[in-house]
mmCIF file of C-alpha atoms in Angstrom:
data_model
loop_
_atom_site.group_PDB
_atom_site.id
_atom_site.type_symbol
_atom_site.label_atom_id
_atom_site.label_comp_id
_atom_site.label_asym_id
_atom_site.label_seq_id
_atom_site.Cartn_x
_atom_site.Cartn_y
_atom_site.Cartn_z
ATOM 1 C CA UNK A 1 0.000 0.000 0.000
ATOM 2 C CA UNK A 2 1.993 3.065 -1.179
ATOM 3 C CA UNK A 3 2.110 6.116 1.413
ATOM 4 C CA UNK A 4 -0.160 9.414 0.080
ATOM 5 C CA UNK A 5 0.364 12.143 1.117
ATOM 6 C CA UNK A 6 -2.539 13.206 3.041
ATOM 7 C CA UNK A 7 -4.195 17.162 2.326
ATOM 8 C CA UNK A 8 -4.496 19.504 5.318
ATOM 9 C CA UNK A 9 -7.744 19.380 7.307
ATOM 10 C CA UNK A 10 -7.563 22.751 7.113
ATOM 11 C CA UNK A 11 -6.488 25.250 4.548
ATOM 12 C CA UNK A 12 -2.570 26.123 4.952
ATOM 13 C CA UNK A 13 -3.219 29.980 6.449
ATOM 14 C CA UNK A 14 -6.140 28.472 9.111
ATOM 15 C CA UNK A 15 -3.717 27.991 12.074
ATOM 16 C CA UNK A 16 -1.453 31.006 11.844
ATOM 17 C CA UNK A 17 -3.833 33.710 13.915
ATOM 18 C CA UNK A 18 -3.125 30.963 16.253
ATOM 19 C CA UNK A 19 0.879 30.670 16.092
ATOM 20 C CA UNK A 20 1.408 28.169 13.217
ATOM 21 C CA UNK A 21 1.852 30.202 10.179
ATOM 22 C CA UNK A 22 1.071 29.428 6.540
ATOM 23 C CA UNK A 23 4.580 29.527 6.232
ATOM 24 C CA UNK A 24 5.670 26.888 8.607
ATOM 25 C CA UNK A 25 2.644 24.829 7.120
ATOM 26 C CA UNK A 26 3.787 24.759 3.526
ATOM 27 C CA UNK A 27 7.217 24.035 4.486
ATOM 28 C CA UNK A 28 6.219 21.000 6.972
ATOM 29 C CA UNK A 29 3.385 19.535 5.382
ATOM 30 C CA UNK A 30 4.179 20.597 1.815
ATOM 31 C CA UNK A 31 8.162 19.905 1.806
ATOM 32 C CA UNK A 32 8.426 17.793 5.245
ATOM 33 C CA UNK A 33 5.845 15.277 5.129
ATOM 34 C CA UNK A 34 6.071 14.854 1.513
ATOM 35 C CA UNK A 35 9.744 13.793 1.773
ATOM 36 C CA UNK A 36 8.677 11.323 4.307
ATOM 37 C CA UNK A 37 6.278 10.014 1.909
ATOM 38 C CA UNK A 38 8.554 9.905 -1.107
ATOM 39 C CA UNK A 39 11.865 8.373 0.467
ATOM 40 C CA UNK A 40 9.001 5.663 2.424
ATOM 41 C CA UNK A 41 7.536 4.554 -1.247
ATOM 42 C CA UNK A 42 10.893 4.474 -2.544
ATOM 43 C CA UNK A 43 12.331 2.165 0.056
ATOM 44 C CA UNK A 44 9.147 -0.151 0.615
ATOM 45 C CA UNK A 45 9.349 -0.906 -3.500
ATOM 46 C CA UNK A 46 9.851 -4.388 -3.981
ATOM 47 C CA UNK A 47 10.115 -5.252 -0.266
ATOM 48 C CA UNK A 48 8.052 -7.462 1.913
ATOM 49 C CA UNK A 49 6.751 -4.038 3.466
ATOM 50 C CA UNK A 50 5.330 -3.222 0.044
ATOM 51 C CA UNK A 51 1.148 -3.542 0.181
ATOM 52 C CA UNK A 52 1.299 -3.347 4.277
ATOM 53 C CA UNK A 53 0.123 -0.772 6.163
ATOM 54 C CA UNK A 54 1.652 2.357 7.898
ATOM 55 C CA UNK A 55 0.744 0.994 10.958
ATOM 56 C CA UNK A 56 2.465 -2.762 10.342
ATOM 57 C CA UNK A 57 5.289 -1.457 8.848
ATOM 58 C CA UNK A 58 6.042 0.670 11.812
ATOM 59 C CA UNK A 59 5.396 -1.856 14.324
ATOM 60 C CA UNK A 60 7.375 -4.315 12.200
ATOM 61 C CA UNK A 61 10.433 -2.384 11.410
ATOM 62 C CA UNK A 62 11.104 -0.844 14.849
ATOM 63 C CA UNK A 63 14.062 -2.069 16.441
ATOM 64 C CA UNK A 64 14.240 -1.870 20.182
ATOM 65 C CA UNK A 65 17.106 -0.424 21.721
ATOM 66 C CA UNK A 66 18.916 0.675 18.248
ATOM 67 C CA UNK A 67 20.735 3.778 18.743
ATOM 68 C CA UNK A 68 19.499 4.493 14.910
ATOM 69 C CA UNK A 69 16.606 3.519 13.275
ATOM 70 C CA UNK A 70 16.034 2.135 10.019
ATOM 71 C CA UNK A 71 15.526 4.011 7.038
ATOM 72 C CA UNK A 72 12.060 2.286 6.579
ATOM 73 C CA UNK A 73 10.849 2.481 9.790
ATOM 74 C CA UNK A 74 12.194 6.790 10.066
ATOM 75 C CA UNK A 75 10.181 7.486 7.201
ATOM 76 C CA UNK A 76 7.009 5.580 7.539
ATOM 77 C CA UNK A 77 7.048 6.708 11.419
ATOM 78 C CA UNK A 78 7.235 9.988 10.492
ATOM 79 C CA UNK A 79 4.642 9.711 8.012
ATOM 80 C CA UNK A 80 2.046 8.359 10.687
ATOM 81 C CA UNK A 81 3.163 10.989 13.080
ATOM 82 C CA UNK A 82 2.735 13.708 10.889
ATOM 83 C CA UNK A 83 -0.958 12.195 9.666
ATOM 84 C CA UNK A 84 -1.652 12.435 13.417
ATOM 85 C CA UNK A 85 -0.600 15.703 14.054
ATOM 86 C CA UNK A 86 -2.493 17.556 11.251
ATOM 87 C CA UNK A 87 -5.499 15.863 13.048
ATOM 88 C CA UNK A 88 -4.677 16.733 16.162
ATOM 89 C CA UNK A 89 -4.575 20.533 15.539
ATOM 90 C CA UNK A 90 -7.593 22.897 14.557
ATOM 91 C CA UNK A 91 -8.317 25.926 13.551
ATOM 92 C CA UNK A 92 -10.974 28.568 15.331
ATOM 93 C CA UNK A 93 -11.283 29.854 19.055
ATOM 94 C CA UNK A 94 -10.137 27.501 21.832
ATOM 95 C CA UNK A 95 -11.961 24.805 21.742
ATOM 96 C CA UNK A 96 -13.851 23.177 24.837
ATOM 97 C CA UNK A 97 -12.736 20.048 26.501
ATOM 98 C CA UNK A 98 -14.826 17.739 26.413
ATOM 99 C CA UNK A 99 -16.103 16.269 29.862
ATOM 100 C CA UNK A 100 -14.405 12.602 29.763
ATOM 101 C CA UNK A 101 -10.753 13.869 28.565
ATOM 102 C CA UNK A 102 -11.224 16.676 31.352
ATOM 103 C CA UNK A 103 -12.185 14.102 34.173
ATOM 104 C CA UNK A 104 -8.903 11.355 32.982
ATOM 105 C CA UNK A 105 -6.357 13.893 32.884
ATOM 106 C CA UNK A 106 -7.374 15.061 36.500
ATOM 107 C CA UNK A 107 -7.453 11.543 37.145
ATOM 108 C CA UNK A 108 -4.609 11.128 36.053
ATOM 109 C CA UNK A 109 -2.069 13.809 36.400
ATOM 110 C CA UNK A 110 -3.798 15.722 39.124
ATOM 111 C CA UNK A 111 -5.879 18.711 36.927
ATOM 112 C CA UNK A 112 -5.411 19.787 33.583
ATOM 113 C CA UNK A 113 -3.026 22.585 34.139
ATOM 114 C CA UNK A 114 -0.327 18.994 35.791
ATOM 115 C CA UNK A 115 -0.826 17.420 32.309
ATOM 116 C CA UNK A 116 0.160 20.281 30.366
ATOM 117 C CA UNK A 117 2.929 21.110 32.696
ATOM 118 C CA UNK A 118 3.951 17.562 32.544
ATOM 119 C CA UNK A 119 3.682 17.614 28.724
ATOM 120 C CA UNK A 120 5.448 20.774 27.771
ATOM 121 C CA UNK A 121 7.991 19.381 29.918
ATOM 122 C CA UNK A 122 8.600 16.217 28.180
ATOM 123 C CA UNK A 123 8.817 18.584 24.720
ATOM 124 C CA UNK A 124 11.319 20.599 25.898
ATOM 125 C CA UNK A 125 13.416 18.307 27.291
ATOM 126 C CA UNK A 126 13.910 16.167 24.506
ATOM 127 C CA UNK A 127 17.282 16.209 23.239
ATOM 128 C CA UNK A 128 17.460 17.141 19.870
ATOM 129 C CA UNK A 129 14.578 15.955 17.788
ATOM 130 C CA UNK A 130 11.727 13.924 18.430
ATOM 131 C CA UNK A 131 7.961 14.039 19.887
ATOM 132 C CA UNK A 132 6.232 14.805 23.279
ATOM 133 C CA UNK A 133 3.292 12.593 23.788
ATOM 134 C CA UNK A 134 0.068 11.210 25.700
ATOM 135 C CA UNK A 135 -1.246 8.142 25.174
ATOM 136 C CA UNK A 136 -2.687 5.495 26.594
ATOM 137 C CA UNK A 137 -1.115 2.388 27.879
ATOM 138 C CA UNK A 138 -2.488 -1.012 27.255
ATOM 139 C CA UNK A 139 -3.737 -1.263 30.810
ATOM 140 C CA UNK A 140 -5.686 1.844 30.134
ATOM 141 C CA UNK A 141 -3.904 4.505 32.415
ATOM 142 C CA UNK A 142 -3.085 7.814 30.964
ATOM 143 C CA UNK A 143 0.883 8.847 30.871
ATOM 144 C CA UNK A 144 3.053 11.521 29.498
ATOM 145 C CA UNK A 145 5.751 10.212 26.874
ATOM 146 C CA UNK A 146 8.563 11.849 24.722
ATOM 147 C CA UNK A 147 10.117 10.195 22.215
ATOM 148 C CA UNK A 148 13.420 10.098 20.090
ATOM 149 C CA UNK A 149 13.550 11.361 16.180
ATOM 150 C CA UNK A 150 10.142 9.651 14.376
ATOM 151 C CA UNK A 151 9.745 6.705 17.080
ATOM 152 C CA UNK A 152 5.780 7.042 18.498
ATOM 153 C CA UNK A 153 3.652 4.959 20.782
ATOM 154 C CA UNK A 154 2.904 2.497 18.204
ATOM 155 C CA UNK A 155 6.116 0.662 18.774
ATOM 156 C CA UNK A 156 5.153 0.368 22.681
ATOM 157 C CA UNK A 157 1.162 -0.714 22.044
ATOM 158 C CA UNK A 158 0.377 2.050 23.537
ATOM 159 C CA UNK A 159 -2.447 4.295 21.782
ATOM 160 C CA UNK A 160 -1.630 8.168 20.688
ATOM 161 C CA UNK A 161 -4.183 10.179 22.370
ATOM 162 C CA UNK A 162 -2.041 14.043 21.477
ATOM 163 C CA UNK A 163 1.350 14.083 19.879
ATOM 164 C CA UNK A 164 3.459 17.151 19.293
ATOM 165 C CA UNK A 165 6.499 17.467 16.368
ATOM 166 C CA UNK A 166 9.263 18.907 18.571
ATOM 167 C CA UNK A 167 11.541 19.050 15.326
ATOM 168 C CA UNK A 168 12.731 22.393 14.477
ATOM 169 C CA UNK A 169 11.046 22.659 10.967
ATOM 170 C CA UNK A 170 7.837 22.829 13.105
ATOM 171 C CA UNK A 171 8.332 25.632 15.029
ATOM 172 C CA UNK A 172 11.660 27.430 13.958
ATOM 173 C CA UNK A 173 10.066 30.054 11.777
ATOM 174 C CA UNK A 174 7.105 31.051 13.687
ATOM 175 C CA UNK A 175 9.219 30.584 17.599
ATOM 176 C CA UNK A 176 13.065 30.516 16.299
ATOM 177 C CA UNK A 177 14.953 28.694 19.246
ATOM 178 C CA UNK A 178 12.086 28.911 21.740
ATOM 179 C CA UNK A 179 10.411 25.657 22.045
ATOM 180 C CA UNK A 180 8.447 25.709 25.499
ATOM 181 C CA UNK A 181 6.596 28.604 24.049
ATOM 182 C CA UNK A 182 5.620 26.649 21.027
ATOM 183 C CA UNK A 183 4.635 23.743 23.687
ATOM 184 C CA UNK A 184 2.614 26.247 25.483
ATOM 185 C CA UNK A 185 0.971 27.897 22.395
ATOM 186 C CA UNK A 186 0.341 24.408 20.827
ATOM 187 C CA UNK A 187 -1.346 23.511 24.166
ATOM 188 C CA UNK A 188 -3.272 26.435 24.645
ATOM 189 C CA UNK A 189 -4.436 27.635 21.105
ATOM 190 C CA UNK A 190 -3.747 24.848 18.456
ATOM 191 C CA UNK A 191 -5.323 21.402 19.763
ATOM 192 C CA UNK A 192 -8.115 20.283 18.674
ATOM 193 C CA UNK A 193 -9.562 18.744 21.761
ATOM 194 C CA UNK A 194 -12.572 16.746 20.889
ATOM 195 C CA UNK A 195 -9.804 14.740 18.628
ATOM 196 C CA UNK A 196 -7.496 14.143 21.489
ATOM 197 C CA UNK A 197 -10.890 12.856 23.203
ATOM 198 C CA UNK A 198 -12.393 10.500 20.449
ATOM 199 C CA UNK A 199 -8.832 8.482 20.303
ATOM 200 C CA UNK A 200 -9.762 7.483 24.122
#
């Protein structure tokens, strides 16, 4: 099953009254994700990953404790974690929480304001490039995770709830070198909640 680039949810200029600029969009989706797509076709060609899914060939090509990964598995990673972030973002006023995400992240991390603490946290103190996320593990409990370069929860069963691209190319132009205020502005202005909250 080749990799597609997916479009935007949104149109390219929809985010940046909200810190993400049209800009930064055309260069991440439009350049970024693309490459990930390309290079991922290219390598899967003739392979037994050709015809599986995103999802399998993640799983199947992450190697645990590898100081590198796999070109296979860095592009097709990425590729998933970018399809997840466009989702996870929206455009508009802040959106509401919805009821059941509010009452597990209290649950869970104390009140809402602990989780993003916790979260922004794990973003900005990732080493070079990588993601922050929250997912849920397989017993069901909610947790904070950051991970290295493209790697994502799929490769520890655990289900992305929120994810957030700590690479440079998604914040550089619109925050230069300051990535807690990204974190904060993504948390505050740019996630699209009631996503977050139907991936429960």
């Amino acid at each position: 099953m080749a990799f597609t680039l997916p479009d935007l949810p949104y149109a390219h200029d929809a985010l940046a009254a909200l810190g993400m600029s049209k800009e930064t969009m055309e260069y991440h989706h439009d350049i970024h994700h693309k490459a990930y797509v390309d290079n991922g076709n290219k390598l899967i060609a003739g392979t037994e990953w050709d015809g599986k899914t995103v999802e399998e060939i993640v799983k199947g090509t992450y190697q645990p404790g590898a100081v590198a990964q796999n070109g296979i598995f860095n592009n097709a990673s990425q590729h998933w974690n970018h399809m997840q972030f466009w989702e996870m973002m929206g455009p508009g006023e802040a959106k509401a929480m919805p009821g059941e995400l509010e009452k597990a992240l209290t649950d869970s991390f104390g009140s809402v304001d602990k989780f993003k603490e916790e979260f922004a946290a794990a973003g900005a103190g990732q080493f070079g490039s990588g993601w922050a996320w929250l997912v849920k593990d397989a017993d069901g409990g909610l947790k904070v995770t950051k991970t290295e370069n493209g790697v994502n929860p799929l490769c520890f069963g655990q289900t992305a709830l929120l994810g957030c691209d700590v690479w440079e190319h998604s914040y550089y132009i619109d925050f230069r070198n300051k990535r807690p205020a990204y974190l904060t502005n993504f948390l505050d202005k740019l996630v699209n909640w009631e996503n977050v909250a139907s991936r429960m």
